[in-house]
Amino acid sequence: MATTLPVKIEFSLPEGWQPAPPDEVGAPGVAFIALHPESRDGFTANITIAGKLYEETDLVSMADASVQRLGEAATVRVAERKEVGNAEAPALAQTLRISTSLHGRLLELVQSQVYLLMQDVHDPTRRAVIELVLTAKPTQLDLVVEDFKDFVRSLRPADPSAG
């Protein structure tokens, strides 16, 4: 079942990406998914957004938990992990190499994950972690990685005057 985000955000979706209903495309538990139809090659590159309120906001622990969760159904290797953002908007980025199967066939994927710590502009005492994820086959990555970077850069808290 699709979820809602604990804080309101705004973002720009790069050209060529199409929003899809999370439940209809097999992405339960995310609040938003966009597909890149041009990249379709046995797997469609996608961007997802999920988020939760947390009392503890240790981004490294959250990234570790993601690796562990994915590792329950696939072979996962952390290829890169680095702190990004700044003191006002801390973030952590990691790149995962994933080996799994889809319809009985081996599938190699790359997942770029970005964890952003955000405050709700309507209630600054509420802190949430927003998880942005690009999932693609290695052969699709060059086509979509710059779009993902643009997407991440476009994300911001929603304008509180917008309602």
PDB file of C-alpha atoms in Angstrom:
ATOM      1  CA  MET A   1       0.000   0.000   0.000  1.00  0.00           C
ATOM      2  CA  ALA A   2       1.358   3.423  -0.976  1.00  0.00           C
ATOM      3  CA  THR A   3       2.216   5.687   1.916  1.00  0.00           C
ATOM      4  CA  THR A   4       2.206   9.423   2.511  1.00  0.00           C
ATOM      5  CA  LEU A   5       5.215  11.490   3.499  1.00  0.00           C
ATOM      6  CA  PRO A   6       5.441  12.916   7.020  1.00  0.00           C
ATOM      7  CA  VAL A   7       6.474  16.330   5.689  1.00  0.00           C
ATOM      8  CA  LYS A   8       5.301  18.208   2.626  1.00  0.00           C
ATOM      9  CA  ILE A   9       7.863  18.501  -0.155  1.00  0.00           C
ATOM     10  CA  GLU A  10       8.095  19.923  -3.646  1.00  0.00           C
ATOM     11  CA  PHE A  11      10.281  18.722  -6.496  1.00  0.00           C
ATOM     12  CA  SER A  12      10.684  18.851 -10.250  1.00  0.00           C
ATOM     13  CA  LEU A  13      10.510  15.650 -12.216  1.00  0.00           C
ATOM     14  CA  PRO A  14      13.002  15.626 -15.112  1.00  0.00           C
ATOM     15  CA  GLU A  15      11.705  15.354 -18.666  1.00  0.00           C
ATOM     16  CA  GLY A  16      11.037  11.803 -19.789  1.00  0.00           C
ATOM     17  CA  TRP A  17       9.941  10.514 -16.370  1.00  0.00           C
ATOM     18  CA  GLN A  18       6.320   9.542 -15.730  1.00  0.00           C
ATOM     19  CA  PRO A  19       4.638   9.315 -12.316  1.00  0.00           C
ATOM     20  CA  ALA A  20       2.857   6.037 -11.640  1.00  0.00           C
ATOM     21  CA  PRO A  21       0.560   4.764  -8.868  1.00  0.00           C
ATOM     22  CA  PRO A  22       2.939   2.926  -6.471  1.00  0.00           C
ATOM     23  CA  ASP A  23       0.565   0.032  -5.793  1.00  0.00           C
ATOM     24  CA  GLU A  24      -0.103  -0.553  -9.497  1.00  0.00           C
ATOM     25  CA  VAL A  25       3.603  -0.846 -10.414  1.00  0.00           C
ATOM     26  CA  GLY A  26       4.623  -3.074  -7.509  1.00  0.00           C
ATOM     27  CA  ALA A  27       6.146  -0.394  -5.291  1.00  0.00           C
ATOM     28  CA  PRO A  28       4.259  -0.712  -1.994  1.00  0.00           C
ATOM     29  CA  GLY A  29       5.530   1.366   0.872  1.00  0.00           C
ATOM     30  CA  VAL A  30       6.621   4.358  -1.193  1.00  0.00           C
ATOM     31  CA  ALA A  31       4.821   7.659  -1.445  1.00  0.00           C
ATOM     32  CA  PHE A  32       5.849   8.392  -5.039  1.00  0.00           C
ATOM     33  CA  ILE A  33       7.341   6.573  -8.000  1.00  0.00           C
ATOM     34  CA  ALA A  34       8.326   7.789 -11.443  1.00  0.00           C
ATOM     35  CA  LEU A  35       9.275   5.503 -14.310  1.00  0.00           C
ATOM     36  CA  HIS A  36      11.631   6.179 -17.209  1.00  0.00           C
ATOM     37  CA  PRO A  37       9.914   4.403 -20.149  1.00  0.00           C
ATOM     38  CA  GLU A  38      12.762   5.145 -22.571  1.00  0.00           C
ATOM     39  CA  SER A  39      15.100   3.007 -20.444  1.00  0.00           C
ATOM     40  CA  ARG A  40      12.832  -0.072 -20.519  1.00  0.00           C
ATOM     41  CA  ASP A  41      14.996  -3.143 -21.179  1.00  0.00           C
ATOM     42  CA  GLY A  42      13.610  -6.018 -19.137  1.00  0.00           C
ATOM     43  CA  PHE A  43      13.534  -3.524 -16.245  1.00  0.00           C
ATOM     44  CA  THR A  44      12.361   0.082 -16.168  1.00  0.00           C
ATOM     45  CA  ALA A  45      14.581   2.560 -14.341  1.00  0.00           C
ATOM     46  CA  ASN A  46      12.639   4.270 -11.580  1.00  0.00           C
ATOM     47  CA  ILE A  47      12.831   6.927  -8.900  1.00  0.00           C
ATOM     48  CA  THR A  48      11.004   6.498  -5.608  1.00  0.00           C
ATOM     49  CA  ILE A  49      10.344   8.728  -2.622  1.00  0.00           C
ATOM     50  CA  ALA A  50       9.586   7.399   0.841  1.00  0.00           C
ATOM     51  CA  GLY A  51       9.869   8.921   4.289  1.00  0.00           C
ATOM     52  CA  LYS A  52       9.118   8.550   7.948  1.00  0.00           C
ATOM     53  CA  LEU A  53       9.222  10.521  11.159  1.00  0.00           C
ATOM     54  CA  TYR A  54      12.038   9.381  13.394  1.00  0.00           C
ATOM     55  CA  GLU A  55      13.034  10.096  16.955  1.00  0.00           C
ATOM     56  CA  GLU A  56      16.562   8.972  16.176  1.00  0.00           C
ATOM     57  CA  THR A  57      17.920  10.550  13.022  1.00  0.00           C
ATOM     58  CA  ASP A  58      21.196   8.721  12.471  1.00  0.00           C
ATOM     59  CA  LEU A  59      21.407   8.580   8.690  1.00  0.00           C
ATOM     60  CA  VAL A  60      24.168   5.943   8.693  1.00  0.00           C
ATOM     61  CA  SER A  61      21.995   3.579  10.740  1.00  0.00           C
ATOM     62  CA  MET A  62      19.116   4.145   8.326  1.00  0.00           C
ATOM     63  CA  ALA A  63      21.346   3.421   5.341  1.00  0.00           C
ATOM     64  CA  ASP A  64      22.618   0.263   7.056  1.00  0.00           C
ATOM     65  CA  ALA A  65      19.018  -0.825   7.703  1.00  0.00           C
ATOM     66  CA  SER A  66      18.211  -0.378   4.016  1.00  0.00           C
ATOM     67  CA  VAL A  67      21.138  -2.596   3.025  1.00  0.00           C
ATOM     68  CA  GLN A  68      20.018  -5.217   5.527  1.00  0.00           C
ATOM     69  CA  ARG A  69      16.388  -5.070   4.323  1.00  0.00           C
ATOM     70  CA  LEU A  70      17.404  -5.433   0.667  1.00  0.00           C
ATOM     71  CA  GLY A  71      19.833  -8.190   1.621  1.00  0.00           C
ATOM     72  CA  GLU A  72      16.924 -10.355   2.776  1.00  0.00           C
ATOM     73  CA  ALA A  73      15.854 -10.834  -0.851  1.00  0.00           C
ATOM     74  CA  ALA A  74      19.030 -10.155  -2.846  1.00  0.00           C
ATOM     75  CA  THR A  75      22.791  -9.992  -2.713  1.00  0.00           C
ATOM     76  CA  VAL A  76      23.735  -6.404  -1.862  1.00  0.00           C
ATOM     77  CA  ARG A  77      27.103  -4.665  -1.806  1.00  0.00           C
ATOM     78  CA  VAL A  78      27.715  -1.057  -0.745  1.00  0.00           C
ATOM     79  CA  ALA A  79      29.809   0.418  -3.561  1.00  0.00           C
ATOM     80  CA  GLU A  80      30.031   3.929  -2.118  1.00  0.00           C
ATOM     81  CA  ARG A  81      28.737   5.896   0.853  1.00  0.00           C
ATOM     82  CA  LYS A  82      29.302   9.547   1.696  1.00  0.00           C
ATOM     83  CA  GLU A  83      27.832  12.321   3.759  1.00  0.00           C
ATOM     84  CA  VAL A  84      26.463  15.134   1.638  1.00  0.00           C
ATOM     85  CA  GLY A  85      24.378  18.202   2.329  1.00  0.00           C
ATOM     86  CA  ASN A  86      25.261  20.631   5.110  1.00  0.00           C
ATOM     87  CA  ALA A  87      24.593  21.289   8.796  1.00  0.00           C
ATOM     88  CA  GLU A  88      21.226  22.853   7.974  1.00  0.00           C
ATOM     89  CA  ALA A  89      20.182  19.990   5.688  1.00  0.00           C
ATOM     90  CA  PRO A  90      22.222  16.870   6.471  1.00  0.00           C
ATOM     91  CA  ALA A  91      22.125  14.046   3.952  1.00  0.00           C
ATOM     92  CA  LEU A  92      23.788  10.747   3.204  1.00  0.00           C
ATOM     93  CA  ALA A  93      24.200   9.156  -0.214  1.00  0.00           C
ATOM     94  CA  GLN A  94      25.055   5.565  -0.955  1.00  0.00           C
ATOM     95  CA  THR A  95      25.349   3.460  -4.088  1.00  0.00           C
ATOM     96  CA  LEU A  96      24.422  -0.197  -3.897  1.00  0.00           C
ATOM     97  CA  ARG A  97      25.118  -3.044  -6.305  1.00  0.00           C
ATOM     98  CA  ILE A  98      22.278  -5.546  -6.177  1.00  0.00           C
ATOM     99  CA  SER A  99      22.021  -9.040  -7.631  1.00  0.00           C
ATOM    100  CA  THR A 100      18.512 -10.445  -7.607  1.00  0.00           C
ATOM    101  CA  SER A 101      16.128 -12.335  -9.853  1.00  0.00           C
ATOM    102  CA  LEU A 102      13.109 -11.166 -11.785  1.00  0.00           C
ATOM    103  CA  HIS A 103      10.773 -13.745 -13.308  1.00  0.00           C
ATOM    104  CA  GLY A 104      13.405 -16.420 -12.683  1.00  0.00           C
ATOM    105  CA  ARG A 105      16.218 -14.530 -14.442  1.00  0.00           C
ATOM    106  CA  LEU A 106      19.308 -12.997 -12.857  1.00  0.00           C
ATOM    107  CA  LEU A 107      19.040  -9.219 -12.647  1.00  0.00           C
ATOM    108  CA  GLU A 108      21.918  -6.886 -11.793  1.00  0.00           C
ATOM    109  CA  LEU A 109      20.839  -3.472 -10.489  1.00  0.00           C
ATOM    110  CA  VAL A 110      22.439  -0.295  -9.210  1.00  0.00           C
ATOM    111  CA  GLN A 111      20.601   1.652  -6.560  1.00  0.00           C
ATOM    112  CA  SER A 112      21.512   5.224  -5.686  1.00  0.00           C
ATOM    113  CA  GLN A 113      19.990   6.175  -2.353  1.00  0.00           C
ATOM    114  CA  VAL A 114      19.890   9.634  -0.787  1.00  0.00           C
ATOM    115  CA  TYR A 115      18.666  10.143   2.775  1.00  0.00           C
ATOM    116  CA  LEU A 116      17.670  13.737   3.616  1.00  0.00           C
ATOM    117  CA  LEU A 117      16.908  14.957   7.108  1.00  0.00           C
ATOM    118  CA  MET A 118      14.107  17.528   6.915  1.00  0.00           C
ATOM    119  CA  GLN A 119      12.021  19.583   9.281  1.00  0.00           C
ATOM    120  CA  ASP A 120       8.353  20.174   8.652  1.00  0.00           C
ATOM    121  CA  VAL A 121       8.013  23.881   7.770  1.00  0.00           C
ATOM    122  CA  HIS A 122       4.600  23.910   9.481  1.00  0.00           C
ATOM    123  CA  ASP A 123       5.930  22.322  12.692  1.00  0.00           C
ATOM    124  CA  PRO A 124       9.730  22.575  13.148  1.00  0.00           C
ATOM    125  CA  THR A 125       9.631  20.074  16.022  1.00  0.00           C
ATOM    126  CA  ARG A 126       8.767  17.340  13.504  1.00  0.00           C
ATOM    127  CA  ARG A 127      11.823  15.801  11.847  1.00  0.00           C
ATOM    128  CA  ALA A 128      11.618  13.335   9.026  1.00  0.00           C
ATOM    129  CA  VAL A 129      14.002  11.410   6.865  1.00  0.00           C
ATOM    130  CA  ILE A 130      13.129  11.443   3.193  1.00  0.00           C
ATOM    131  CA  GLU A 131      14.587   8.578   1.157  1.00  0.00           C
ATOM    132  CA  LEU A 132      15.119   9.208  -2.549  1.00  0.00           C
ATOM    133  CA  VAL A 133      16.108   6.172  -4.602  1.00  0.00           C
ATOM    134  CA  LEU A 134      17.105   5.612  -8.207  1.00  0.00           C
ATOM    135  CA  THR A 135      17.046   1.964  -9.287  1.00  0.00           C
ATOM    136  CA  ALA A 136      18.422   1.002 -12.697  1.00  0.00           C
ATOM    137  CA  LYS A 137      20.316  -1.685 -14.525  1.00  0.00           C
ATOM    138  CA  PRO A 138      24.020  -0.831 -14.952  1.00  0.00           C
ATOM    139  CA  THR A 139      23.398  -0.450 -18.700  1.00  0.00           C
ATOM    140  CA  GLN A 140      20.668   2.154 -18.001  1.00  0.00           C
ATOM    141  CA  LEU A 141      22.634   4.169 -15.470  1.00  0.00           C
ATOM    142  CA  ASP A 142      24.340   6.599 -17.865  1.00  0.00           C
ATOM    143  CA  LEU A 143      20.950   7.474 -19.336  1.00  0.00           C
ATOM    144  CA  VAL A 144      19.279   8.299 -16.008  1.00  0.00           C
ATOM    145  CA  VAL A 145      21.859   9.245 -13.352  1.00  0.00           C
ATOM    146  CA  GLU A 146      22.053  12.954 -14.244  1.00  0.00           C
ATOM    147  CA  ASP A 147      18.244  13.139 -14.151  1.00  0.00           C
ATOM    148  CA  PHE A 148      18.344  11.678 -10.652  1.00  0.00           C
ATOM    149  CA  LYS A 149      20.906  14.261  -9.533  1.00  0.00           C
ATOM    150  CA  ASP A 150      18.710  17.051 -10.948  1.00  0.00           C
ATOM    151  CA  PHE A 151      15.695  15.540  -9.203  1.00  0.00           C
ATOM    152  CA  VAL A 152      17.508  15.398  -5.837  1.00  0.00           C
ATOM    153  CA  ARG A 153      18.700  19.008  -6.224  1.00  0.00           C
ATOM    154  CA  SER A 154      15.126  20.141  -6.970  1.00  0.00           C
ATOM    155  CA  LEU A 155      13.656  18.698  -3.767  1.00  0.00           C
ATOM    156  CA  ARG A 156      12.719  21.232  -1.085  1.00  0.00           C
ATOM    157  CA  PRO A 157      10.248  21.643   1.764  1.00  0.00           C
ATOM    158  CA  ALA A 158       6.840  22.743   0.499  1.00  0.00           C
ATOM    159  CA  ASP A 159       6.089  26.439   0.711  1.00  0.00           C
ATOM    160  CA  PRO A 160       4.176  26.852   4.017  1.00  0.00           C
ATOM    161  CA  SER A 161       2.061  29.637   2.486  1.00  0.00           C
ATOM    162  CA  ALA A 162       0.823  27.175  -0.156  1.00  0.00           C
ATOM    163  CA  GLY A 163      -1.512  25.582   2.346  1.00  0.00           C
TER     164      GLY A 163
END
